[in-house]
Coordinates of C-alpha atoms and ligand atoms in Angstrom, one line a residue:
Chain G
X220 CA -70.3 15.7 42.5
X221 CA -68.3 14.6 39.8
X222 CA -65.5 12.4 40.0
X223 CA -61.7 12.9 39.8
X224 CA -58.5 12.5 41.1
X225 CA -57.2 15.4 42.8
X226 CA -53.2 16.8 42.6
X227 CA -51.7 19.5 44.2
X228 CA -49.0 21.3 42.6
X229 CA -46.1 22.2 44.3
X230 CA -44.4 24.0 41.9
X231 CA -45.2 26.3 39.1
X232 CA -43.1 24.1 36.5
X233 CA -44.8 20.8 38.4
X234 CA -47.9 21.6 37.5
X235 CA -47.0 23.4 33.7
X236 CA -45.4 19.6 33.6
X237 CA -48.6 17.9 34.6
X238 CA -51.0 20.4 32.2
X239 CA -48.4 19.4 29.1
X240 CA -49.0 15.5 29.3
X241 CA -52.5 15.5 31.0
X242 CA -54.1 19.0 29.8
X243 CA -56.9 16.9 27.8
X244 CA -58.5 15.3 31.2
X245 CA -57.3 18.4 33.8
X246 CA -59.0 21.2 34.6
X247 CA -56.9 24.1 37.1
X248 CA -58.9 25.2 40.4
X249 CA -57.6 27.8 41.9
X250 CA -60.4 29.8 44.6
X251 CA -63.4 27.4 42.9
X252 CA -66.0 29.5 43.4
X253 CA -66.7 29.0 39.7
X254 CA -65.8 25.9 39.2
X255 CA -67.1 23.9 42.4
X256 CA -70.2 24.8 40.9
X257 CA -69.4 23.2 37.8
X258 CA -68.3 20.3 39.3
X259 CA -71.3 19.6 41.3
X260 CA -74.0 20.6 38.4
X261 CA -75.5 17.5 37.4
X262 CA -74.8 17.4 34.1
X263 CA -74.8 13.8 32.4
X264 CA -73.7 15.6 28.8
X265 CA -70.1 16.1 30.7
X266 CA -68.4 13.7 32.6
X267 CA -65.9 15.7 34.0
X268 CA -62.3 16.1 34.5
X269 CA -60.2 13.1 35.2
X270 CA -58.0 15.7 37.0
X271 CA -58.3 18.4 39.0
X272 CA -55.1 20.5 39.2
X273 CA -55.0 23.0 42.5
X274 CA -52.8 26.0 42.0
X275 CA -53.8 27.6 45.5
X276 CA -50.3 26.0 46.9
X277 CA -48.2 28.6 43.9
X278 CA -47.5 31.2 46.2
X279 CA -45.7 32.7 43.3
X280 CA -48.7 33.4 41.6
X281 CA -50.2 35.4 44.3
X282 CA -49.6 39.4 44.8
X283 CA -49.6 42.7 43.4
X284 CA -46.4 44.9 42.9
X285 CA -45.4 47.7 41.2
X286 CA -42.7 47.3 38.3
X287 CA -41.6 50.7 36.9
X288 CA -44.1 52.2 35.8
X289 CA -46.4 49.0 35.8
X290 CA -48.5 46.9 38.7
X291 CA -48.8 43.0 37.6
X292 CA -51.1 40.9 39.7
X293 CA -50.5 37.3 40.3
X294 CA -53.5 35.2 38.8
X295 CA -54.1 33.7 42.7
X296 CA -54.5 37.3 43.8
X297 CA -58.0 37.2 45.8
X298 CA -60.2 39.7 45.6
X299 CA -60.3 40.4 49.0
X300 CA -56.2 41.4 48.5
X301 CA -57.5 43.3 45.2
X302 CA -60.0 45.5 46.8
X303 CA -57.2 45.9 50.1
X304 CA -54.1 46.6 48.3
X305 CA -53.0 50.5 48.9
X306 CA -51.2 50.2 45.9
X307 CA -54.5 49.4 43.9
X308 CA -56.5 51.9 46.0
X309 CA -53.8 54.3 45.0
X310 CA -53.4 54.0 41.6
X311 CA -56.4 52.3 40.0
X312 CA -58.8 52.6 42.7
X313 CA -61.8 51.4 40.6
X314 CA -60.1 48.3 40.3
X315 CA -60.5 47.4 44.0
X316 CA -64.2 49.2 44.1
X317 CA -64.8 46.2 41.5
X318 CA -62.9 43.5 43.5
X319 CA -64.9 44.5 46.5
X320 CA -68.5 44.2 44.7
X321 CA -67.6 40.7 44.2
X322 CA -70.4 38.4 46.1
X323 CA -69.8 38.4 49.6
X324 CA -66.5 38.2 51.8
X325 CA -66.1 34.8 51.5
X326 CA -66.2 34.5 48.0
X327 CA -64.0 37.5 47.7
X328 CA -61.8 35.5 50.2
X329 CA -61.2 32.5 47.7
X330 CA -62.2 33.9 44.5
X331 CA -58.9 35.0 42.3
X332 CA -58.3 37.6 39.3
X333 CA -56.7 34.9 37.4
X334 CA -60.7 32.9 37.9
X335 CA -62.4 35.9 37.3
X336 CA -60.5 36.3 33.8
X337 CA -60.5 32.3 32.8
X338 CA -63.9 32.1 33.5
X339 CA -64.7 34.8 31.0
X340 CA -68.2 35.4 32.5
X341 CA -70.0 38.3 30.7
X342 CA -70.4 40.3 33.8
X343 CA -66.9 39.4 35.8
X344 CA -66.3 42.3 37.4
X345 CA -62.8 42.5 37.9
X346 CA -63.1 42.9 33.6
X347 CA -64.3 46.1 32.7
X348 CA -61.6 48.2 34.6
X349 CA -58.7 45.8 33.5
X350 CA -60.1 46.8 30.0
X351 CA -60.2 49.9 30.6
X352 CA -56.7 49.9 31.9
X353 CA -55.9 47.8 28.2
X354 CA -54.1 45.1 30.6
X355 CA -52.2 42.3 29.0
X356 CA -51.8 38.6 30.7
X357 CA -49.0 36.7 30.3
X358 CA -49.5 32.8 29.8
X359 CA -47.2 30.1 30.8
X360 CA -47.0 26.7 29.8
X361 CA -44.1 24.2 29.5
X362 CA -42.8 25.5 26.3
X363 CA -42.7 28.9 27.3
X364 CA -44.5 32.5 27.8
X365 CA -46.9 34.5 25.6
X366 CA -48.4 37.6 26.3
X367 CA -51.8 38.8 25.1
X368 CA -54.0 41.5 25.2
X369 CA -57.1 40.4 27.5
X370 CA -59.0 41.6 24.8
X371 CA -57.4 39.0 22.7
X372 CA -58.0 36.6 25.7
X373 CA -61.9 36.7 25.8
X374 CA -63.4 35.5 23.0
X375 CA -66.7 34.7 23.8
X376 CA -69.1 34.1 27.1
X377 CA -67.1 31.7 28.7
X378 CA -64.5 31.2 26.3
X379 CA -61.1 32.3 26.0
X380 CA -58.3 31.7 24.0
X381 CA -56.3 30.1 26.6
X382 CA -54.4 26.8 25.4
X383 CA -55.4 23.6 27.3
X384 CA -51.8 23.5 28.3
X385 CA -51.5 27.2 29.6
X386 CA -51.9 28.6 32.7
X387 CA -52.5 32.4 33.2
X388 CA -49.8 33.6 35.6
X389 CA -50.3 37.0 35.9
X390 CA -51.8 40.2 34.4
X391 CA -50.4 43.7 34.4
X392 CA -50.8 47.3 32.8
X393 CA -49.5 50.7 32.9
X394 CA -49.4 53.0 35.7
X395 CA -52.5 55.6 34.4
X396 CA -50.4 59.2 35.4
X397 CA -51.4 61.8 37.5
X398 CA -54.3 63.5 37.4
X399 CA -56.4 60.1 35.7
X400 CA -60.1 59.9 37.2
X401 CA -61.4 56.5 37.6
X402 CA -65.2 55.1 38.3
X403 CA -66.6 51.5 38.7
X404 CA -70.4 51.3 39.0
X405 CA -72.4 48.4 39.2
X406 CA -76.4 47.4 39.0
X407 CA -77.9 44.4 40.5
X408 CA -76.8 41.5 42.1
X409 CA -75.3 37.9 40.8
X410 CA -78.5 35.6 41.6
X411 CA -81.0 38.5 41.0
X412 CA -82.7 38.4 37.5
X413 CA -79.1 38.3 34.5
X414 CA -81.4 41.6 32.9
X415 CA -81.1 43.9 36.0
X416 CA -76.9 43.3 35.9
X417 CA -74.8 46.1 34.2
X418 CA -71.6 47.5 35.1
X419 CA -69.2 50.4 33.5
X420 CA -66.0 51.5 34.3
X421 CA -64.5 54.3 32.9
X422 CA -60.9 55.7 33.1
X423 CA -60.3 59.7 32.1
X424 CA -57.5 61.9 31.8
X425 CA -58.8 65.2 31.9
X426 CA -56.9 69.0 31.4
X427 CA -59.1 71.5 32.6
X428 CA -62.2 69.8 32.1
X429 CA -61.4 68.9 28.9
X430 CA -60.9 64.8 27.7
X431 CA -57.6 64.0 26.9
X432 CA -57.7 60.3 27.0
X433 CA -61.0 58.0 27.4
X434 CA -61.9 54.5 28.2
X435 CA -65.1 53.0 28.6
X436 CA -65.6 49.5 29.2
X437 CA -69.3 47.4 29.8
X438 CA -70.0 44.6 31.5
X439 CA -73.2 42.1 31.6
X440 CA -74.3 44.0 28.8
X441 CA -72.6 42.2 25.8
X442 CA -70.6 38.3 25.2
X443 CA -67.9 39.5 27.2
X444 CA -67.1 42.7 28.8
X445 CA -65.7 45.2 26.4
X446 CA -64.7 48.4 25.6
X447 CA -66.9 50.9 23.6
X448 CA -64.4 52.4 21.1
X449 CA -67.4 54.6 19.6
X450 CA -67.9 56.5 23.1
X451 CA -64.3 56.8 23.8
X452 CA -63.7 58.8 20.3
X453 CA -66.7 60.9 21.0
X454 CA -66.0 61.9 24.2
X455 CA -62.1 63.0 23.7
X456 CA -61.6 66.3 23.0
X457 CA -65.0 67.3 24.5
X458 CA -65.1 69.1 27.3
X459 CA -66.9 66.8 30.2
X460 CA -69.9 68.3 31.5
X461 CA -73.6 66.5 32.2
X462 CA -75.2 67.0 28.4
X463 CA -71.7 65.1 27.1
X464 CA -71.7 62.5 29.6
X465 CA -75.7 62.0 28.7
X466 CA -74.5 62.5 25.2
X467 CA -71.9 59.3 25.8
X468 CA -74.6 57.1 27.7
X469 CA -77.0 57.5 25.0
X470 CA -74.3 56.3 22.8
X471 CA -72.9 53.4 24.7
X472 CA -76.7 52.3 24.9
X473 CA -76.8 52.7 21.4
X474 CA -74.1 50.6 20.4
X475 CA -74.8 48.0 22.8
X476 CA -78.1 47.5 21.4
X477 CA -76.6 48.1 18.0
X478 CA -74.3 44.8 18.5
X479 CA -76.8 42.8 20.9
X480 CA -80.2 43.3 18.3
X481 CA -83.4 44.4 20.4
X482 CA -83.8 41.3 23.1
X483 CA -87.0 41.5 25.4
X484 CA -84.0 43.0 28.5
X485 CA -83.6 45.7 26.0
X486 CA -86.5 47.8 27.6
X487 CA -84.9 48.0 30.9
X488 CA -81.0 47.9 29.9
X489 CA -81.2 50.7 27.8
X490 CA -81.8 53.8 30.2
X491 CA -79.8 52.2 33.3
X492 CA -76.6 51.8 30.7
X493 CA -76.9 55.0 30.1
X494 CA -77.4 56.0 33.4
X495 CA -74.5 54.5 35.0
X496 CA -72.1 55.6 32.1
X497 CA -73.5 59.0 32.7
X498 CA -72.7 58.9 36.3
X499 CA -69.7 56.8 35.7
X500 CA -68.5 59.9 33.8
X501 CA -69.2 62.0 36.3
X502 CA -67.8 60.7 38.9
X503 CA -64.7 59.7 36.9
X504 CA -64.2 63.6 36.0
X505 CA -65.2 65.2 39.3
X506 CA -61.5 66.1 41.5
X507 CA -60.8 63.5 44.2
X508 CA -63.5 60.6 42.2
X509 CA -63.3 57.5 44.4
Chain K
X86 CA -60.5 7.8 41.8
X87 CA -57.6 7.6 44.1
X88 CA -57.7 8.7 47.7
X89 CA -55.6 11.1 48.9
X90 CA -53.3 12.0 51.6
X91 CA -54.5 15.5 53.8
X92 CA -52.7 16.9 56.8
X93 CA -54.4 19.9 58.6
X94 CA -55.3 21.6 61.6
X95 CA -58.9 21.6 63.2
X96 CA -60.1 23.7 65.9
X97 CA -56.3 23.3 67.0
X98 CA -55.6 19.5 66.7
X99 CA -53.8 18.2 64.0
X100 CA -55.6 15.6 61.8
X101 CA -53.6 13.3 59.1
X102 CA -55.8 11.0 57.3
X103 CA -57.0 9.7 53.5
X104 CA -59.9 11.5 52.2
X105 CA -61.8 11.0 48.9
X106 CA -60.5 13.8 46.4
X107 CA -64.1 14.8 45.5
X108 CA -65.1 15.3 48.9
X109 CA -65.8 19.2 49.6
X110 CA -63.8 20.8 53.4
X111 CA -67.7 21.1 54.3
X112 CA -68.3 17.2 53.8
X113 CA -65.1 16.3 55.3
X114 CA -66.1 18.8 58.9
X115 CA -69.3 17.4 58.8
X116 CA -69.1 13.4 57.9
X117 CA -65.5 12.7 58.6
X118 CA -64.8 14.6 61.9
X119 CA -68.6 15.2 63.1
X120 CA -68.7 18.8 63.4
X121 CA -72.1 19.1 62.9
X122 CA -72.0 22.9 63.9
X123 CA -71.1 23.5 59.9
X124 CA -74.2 23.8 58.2
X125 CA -74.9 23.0 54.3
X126 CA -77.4 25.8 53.1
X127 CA -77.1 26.2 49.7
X128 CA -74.3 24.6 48.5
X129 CA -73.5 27.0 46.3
X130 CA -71.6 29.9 47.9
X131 CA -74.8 31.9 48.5
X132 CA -76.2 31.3 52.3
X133 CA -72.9 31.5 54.1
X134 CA -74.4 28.6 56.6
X135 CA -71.0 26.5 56.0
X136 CA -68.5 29.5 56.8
X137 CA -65.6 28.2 58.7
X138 CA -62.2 30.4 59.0
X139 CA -59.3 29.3 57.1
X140 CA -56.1 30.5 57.8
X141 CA -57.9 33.6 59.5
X142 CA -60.2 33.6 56.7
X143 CA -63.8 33.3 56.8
X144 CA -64.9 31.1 53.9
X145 CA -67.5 28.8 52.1
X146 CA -66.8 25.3 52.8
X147 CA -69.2 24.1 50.4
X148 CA -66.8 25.5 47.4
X149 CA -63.8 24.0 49.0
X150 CA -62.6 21.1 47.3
X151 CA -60.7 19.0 51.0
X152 CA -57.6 18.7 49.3
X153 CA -57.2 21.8 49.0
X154 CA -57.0 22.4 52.7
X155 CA -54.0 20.6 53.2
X156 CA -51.5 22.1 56.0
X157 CA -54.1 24.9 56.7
X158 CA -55.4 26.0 60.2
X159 CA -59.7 25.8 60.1
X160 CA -61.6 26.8 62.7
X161 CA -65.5 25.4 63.2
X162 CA -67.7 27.4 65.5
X163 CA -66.9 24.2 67.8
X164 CA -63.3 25.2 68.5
X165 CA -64.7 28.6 70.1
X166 CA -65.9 27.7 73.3
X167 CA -63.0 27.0 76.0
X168 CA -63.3 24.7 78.4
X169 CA -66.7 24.6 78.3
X170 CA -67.5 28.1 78.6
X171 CA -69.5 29.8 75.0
X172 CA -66.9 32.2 73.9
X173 CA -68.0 36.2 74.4
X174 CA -69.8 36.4 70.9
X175 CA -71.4 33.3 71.0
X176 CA -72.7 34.4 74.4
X177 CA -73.6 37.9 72.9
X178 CA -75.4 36.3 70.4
X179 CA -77.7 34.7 73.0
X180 CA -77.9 37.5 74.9
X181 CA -79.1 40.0 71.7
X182 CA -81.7 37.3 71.0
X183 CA -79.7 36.6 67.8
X184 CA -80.4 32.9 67.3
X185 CA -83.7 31.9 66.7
X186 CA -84.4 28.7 64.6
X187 CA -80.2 28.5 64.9
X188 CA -79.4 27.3 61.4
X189 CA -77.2 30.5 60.5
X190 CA -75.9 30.8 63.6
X191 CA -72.7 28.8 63.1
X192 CA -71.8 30.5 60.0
X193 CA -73.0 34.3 61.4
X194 CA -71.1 33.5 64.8
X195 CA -67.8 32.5 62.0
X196 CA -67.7 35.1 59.5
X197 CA -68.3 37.9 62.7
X198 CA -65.4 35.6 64.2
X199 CA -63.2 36.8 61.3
X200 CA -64.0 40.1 61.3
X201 CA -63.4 40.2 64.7
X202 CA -59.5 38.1 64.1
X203 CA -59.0 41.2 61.8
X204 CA -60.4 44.1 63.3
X205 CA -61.2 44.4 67.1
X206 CA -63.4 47.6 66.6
X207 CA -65.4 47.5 63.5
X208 CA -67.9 50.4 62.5
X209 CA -71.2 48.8 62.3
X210 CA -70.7 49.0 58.5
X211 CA -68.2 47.2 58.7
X212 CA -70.3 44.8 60.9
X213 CA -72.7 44.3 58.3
X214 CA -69.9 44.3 55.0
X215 CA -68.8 40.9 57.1
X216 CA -72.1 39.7 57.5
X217 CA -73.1 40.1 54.1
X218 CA -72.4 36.6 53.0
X219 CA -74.6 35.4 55.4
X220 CA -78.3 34.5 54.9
X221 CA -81.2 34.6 58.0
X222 CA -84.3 34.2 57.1
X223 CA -85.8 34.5 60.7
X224 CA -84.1 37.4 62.7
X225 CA -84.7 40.0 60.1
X226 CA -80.5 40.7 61.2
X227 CA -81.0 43.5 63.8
X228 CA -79.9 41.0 66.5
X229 CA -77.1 39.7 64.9
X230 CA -75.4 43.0 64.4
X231 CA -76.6 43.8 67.7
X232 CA -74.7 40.6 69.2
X233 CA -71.8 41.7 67.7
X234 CA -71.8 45.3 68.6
X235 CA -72.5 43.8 71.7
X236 CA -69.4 42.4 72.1
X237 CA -66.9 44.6 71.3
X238 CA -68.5 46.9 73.9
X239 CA -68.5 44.9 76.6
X240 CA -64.9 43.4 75.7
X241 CA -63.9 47.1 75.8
X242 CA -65.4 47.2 79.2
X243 CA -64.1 44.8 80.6
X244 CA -60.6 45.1 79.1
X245 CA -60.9 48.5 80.8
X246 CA -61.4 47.6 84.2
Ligands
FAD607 C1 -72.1 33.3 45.6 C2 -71.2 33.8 44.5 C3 -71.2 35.1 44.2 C4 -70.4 35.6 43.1 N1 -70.4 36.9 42.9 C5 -69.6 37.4 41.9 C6 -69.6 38.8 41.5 O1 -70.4 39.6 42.2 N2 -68.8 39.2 40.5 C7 -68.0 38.4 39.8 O2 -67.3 38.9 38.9 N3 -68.0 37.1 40.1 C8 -68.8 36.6 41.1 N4 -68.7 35.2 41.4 C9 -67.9 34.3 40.5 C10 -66.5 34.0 41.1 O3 -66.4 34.2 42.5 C11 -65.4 34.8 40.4 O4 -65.5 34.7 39.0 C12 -64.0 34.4 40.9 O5 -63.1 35.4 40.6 C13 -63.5 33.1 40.3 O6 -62.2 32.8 40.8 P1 -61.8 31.4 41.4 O7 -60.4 31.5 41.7 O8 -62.7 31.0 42.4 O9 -62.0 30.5 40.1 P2 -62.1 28.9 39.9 O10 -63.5 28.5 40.2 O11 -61.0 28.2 40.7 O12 -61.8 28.8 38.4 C14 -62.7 29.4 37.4 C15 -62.2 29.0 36.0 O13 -60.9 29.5 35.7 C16 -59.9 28.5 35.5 N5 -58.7 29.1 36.2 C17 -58.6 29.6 37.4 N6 -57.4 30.1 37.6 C18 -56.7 29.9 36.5 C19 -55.3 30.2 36.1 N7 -54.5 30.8 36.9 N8 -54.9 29.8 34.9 C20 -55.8 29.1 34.1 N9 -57.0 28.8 34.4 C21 -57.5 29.2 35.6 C22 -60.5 27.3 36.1 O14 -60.0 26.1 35.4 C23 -62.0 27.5 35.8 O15 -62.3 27.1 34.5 C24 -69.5 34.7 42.4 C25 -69.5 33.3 42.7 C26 -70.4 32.9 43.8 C27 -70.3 31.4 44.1
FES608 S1 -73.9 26.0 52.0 FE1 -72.1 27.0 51.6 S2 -72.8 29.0 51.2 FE2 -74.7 27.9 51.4
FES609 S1 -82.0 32.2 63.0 FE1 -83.1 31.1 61.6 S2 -82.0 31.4 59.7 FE2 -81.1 32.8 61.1

């Protein structure tokens, strides 16, 4: 384990104080399930954070209302109160299926959204339907708030544009109206070989079978989770039946591979992308889709 | 590296003492305070052997850095028993033939401890959801749900008497 001293905020503006004079040697924890992991790798290239900052004591950073016609999630929101919340099973119910694919109940127990999104793993889970849902995260630091898109936010696997002196406070996103059809679908598990991970989620407003608005977003397939602007444009307008949604699996699989080059996964990602955006489709456009 | 204060509740008795800021909750339960029952696994969040409960939570106390379990309530599978006496599920467990080398035990007994703390009547997949974070590589996990189906009948029972 590496070596640091450990401080626990008390405050929101205690610890957006602390980041602004000691962001260059501190590194936030809020669940660690990513980062305890980090800390303990033994690693002689990095020697670690003078700090550790805990945020698990910002209760103010923890929850999930609804705003208007928005929902914004505090950045210490667990998944286990993701893949719980009524309100989320309600409105955006492929958020929670996400929340609740993550690992196990423990890890869903500590692990937050606001980890999920800082870590900026390609295949976070929580990712692909807050794409879908375009979220936006709001960033704090002592000088102030920004918002960005959380597009904007990942720029890379594990990267994101996140100052050093920023905290992400919350996310949020627009109410998708009446009528929307949602699905999350996932293949393979965390430890098991990276090539046999893949998730979609898709978001569809539909008007008597036909697409009015898409969204399509991938995960574990490329740098980050992303959306697939190409599928979205060909599938709205169309009217949603099995030859369009295997029409719009072939594509995403085309793309992917398109932006990714042929790898030696490519074999076996191929068909299950488009499988599960098939089926994502589906299950988004059937009445009543969980 | 500076020591640090912690304050927090164990199996129901309050503990104030300096810990090293590095130390995970899983070292401090098992060096510090000798509950031996929490088992280190992995260490990585993947076997579920260190699950203790957390402010009604089961969790990993392998990724839990001790500081950050200041002022909260943590149960070990040693604060179970009363007075001597194995609490139902643990004797359920026994009684299913659910332990058999033991070294998941402690963490299986916890994390069906949590469910249990939440829902009094789970469906048996609900049962295995909880368990799910919880490696055995001997009983091939038939027992274990077993045990804890086991329990909420005969609690039922007997609550029914
Ligand atoms: C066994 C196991 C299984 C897992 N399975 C899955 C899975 O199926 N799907 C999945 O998506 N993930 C999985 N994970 C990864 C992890 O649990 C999630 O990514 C989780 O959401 C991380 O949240 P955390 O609060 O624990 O993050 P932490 O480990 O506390 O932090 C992660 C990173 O984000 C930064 N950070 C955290 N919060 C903030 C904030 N508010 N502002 C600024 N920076 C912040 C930290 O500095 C750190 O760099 C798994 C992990 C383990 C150990
Ligand atoms: S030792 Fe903690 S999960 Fe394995
Ligand atoms: S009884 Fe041996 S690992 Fe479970």
């Amino acid at each position: 384990m590496k070596e640091f001293d450990f401080v626990r905020a008390g405050t929101l503006s205690e610890a957006l104080e602390f980041l602004a004079v000691r962001h260059t040697a501190t590194r936030v924890i809020a669940g660690g399930t990513d980062l305890m992991i980090t800390l303990r790798r033994n690693d002689p290239s990095w020697p670690g954070p003078g700090y550790i900052l805990d945020l698990t004591g910002l209760d103010c950073l923890r929850g999930i209302s609804r705003e208007g016609d928005r929902i914004r999630i505090g950045a210490l929101t667990t998944h286990t109160q993701l893949a719980e919340s009524p309100l989320l099973k309600d409105k955006v119910p492929f958020l929670s299926a996400a929340a609740f694919s993550v690992g196990s109940p423990q890890i869903r127990n500590r692990g937050t959204i606001g980890g999920n999104i800082i870590n900026a793993s390609p295949a976070a889970d929580t990712l692909p339907p807050l794409l879908a849902l375009e979220a936006r995260c709001r960033l704090v630091s002592r000088e102030g708030e920004r918002d960005v898109s959380l597009t904007e936010l990942l720029t890379g696997p594990y990267r994101t544009s996140l100052r050093p002196q920023e905290i992400l406070k919350e996310v949020y996103f627009q109410i998708p109206g009446e009528g929307t059809g949602f699905s999350f679908q996932k293949v393979g598990r965390r430890k098991a070989l990276s090539i046999s991970r893949l998730s979609v989620a898709v978001l569809l407003s539909l008007v008597e079978g036909q697409v009015g608005k898409a969204r399509v977003a991938v995960g574990a397939a490329l740098a980050n989770a992303a959306r697939l602007p190409e599928v979205e444009e060909f599938l709205e307008g169309r009217l949603l039946d099995r030859d369009v949604a295997q029409e719009a699996g072939k594509l995403a699989a085309e793309k992917v591979v398109e932006i990714t080059g042929r790898r030696w996964s490519t074999p076996y990602k191929e068909p299950v992308l488009l499988a599960l955006v098939r089926r994502a489709l589906l299950a988004a456009g059937a009445p009543q889709s969980p | 590296m500076k020591s640090t204060p912690l304050r927090l509740r164990v199996n129901g008795k309050t503990i104030e003492t300096m810990v090293e800021p590095n130390q995970r909750l899983l070292d401090f339960l098992r060096d510090e305070l000798r509950l031996t029952g929490v088992k280190e696994g992995c260490g990585v969040g993947e076997c579920g052997a260190c699950t203790v409960i957390m402010n009604g939570q089961a969790v990993n106390s392998c990724l839990v850095l001790v500081g950050q379990a200041n002022g909260a309530d943590v149960l070990t599978v040693e604060g179970l028993a009363e007075d001597g006496e194995l609490s139902p599920l643990q004797q359920s467990f026994i009684d299913h033939g659910a332990v058999h080398c033991g070294f998941c035990t402690p963490g299986m007994v916890m994390s069906a401890q949590a469910l249990l703390m939440k829902n009094p009547k789970p469906s048996r997949s609900e049962i295995k959801t909880a368990l799910s974070g919880n490696l055995c590589r001997c009983t091939g996990y038939q027992q274990i749900v077993a045990a804890v189906e086991g329990v909420i009948k005969k609690v039922g029972a007997d609550s029914a008497k």
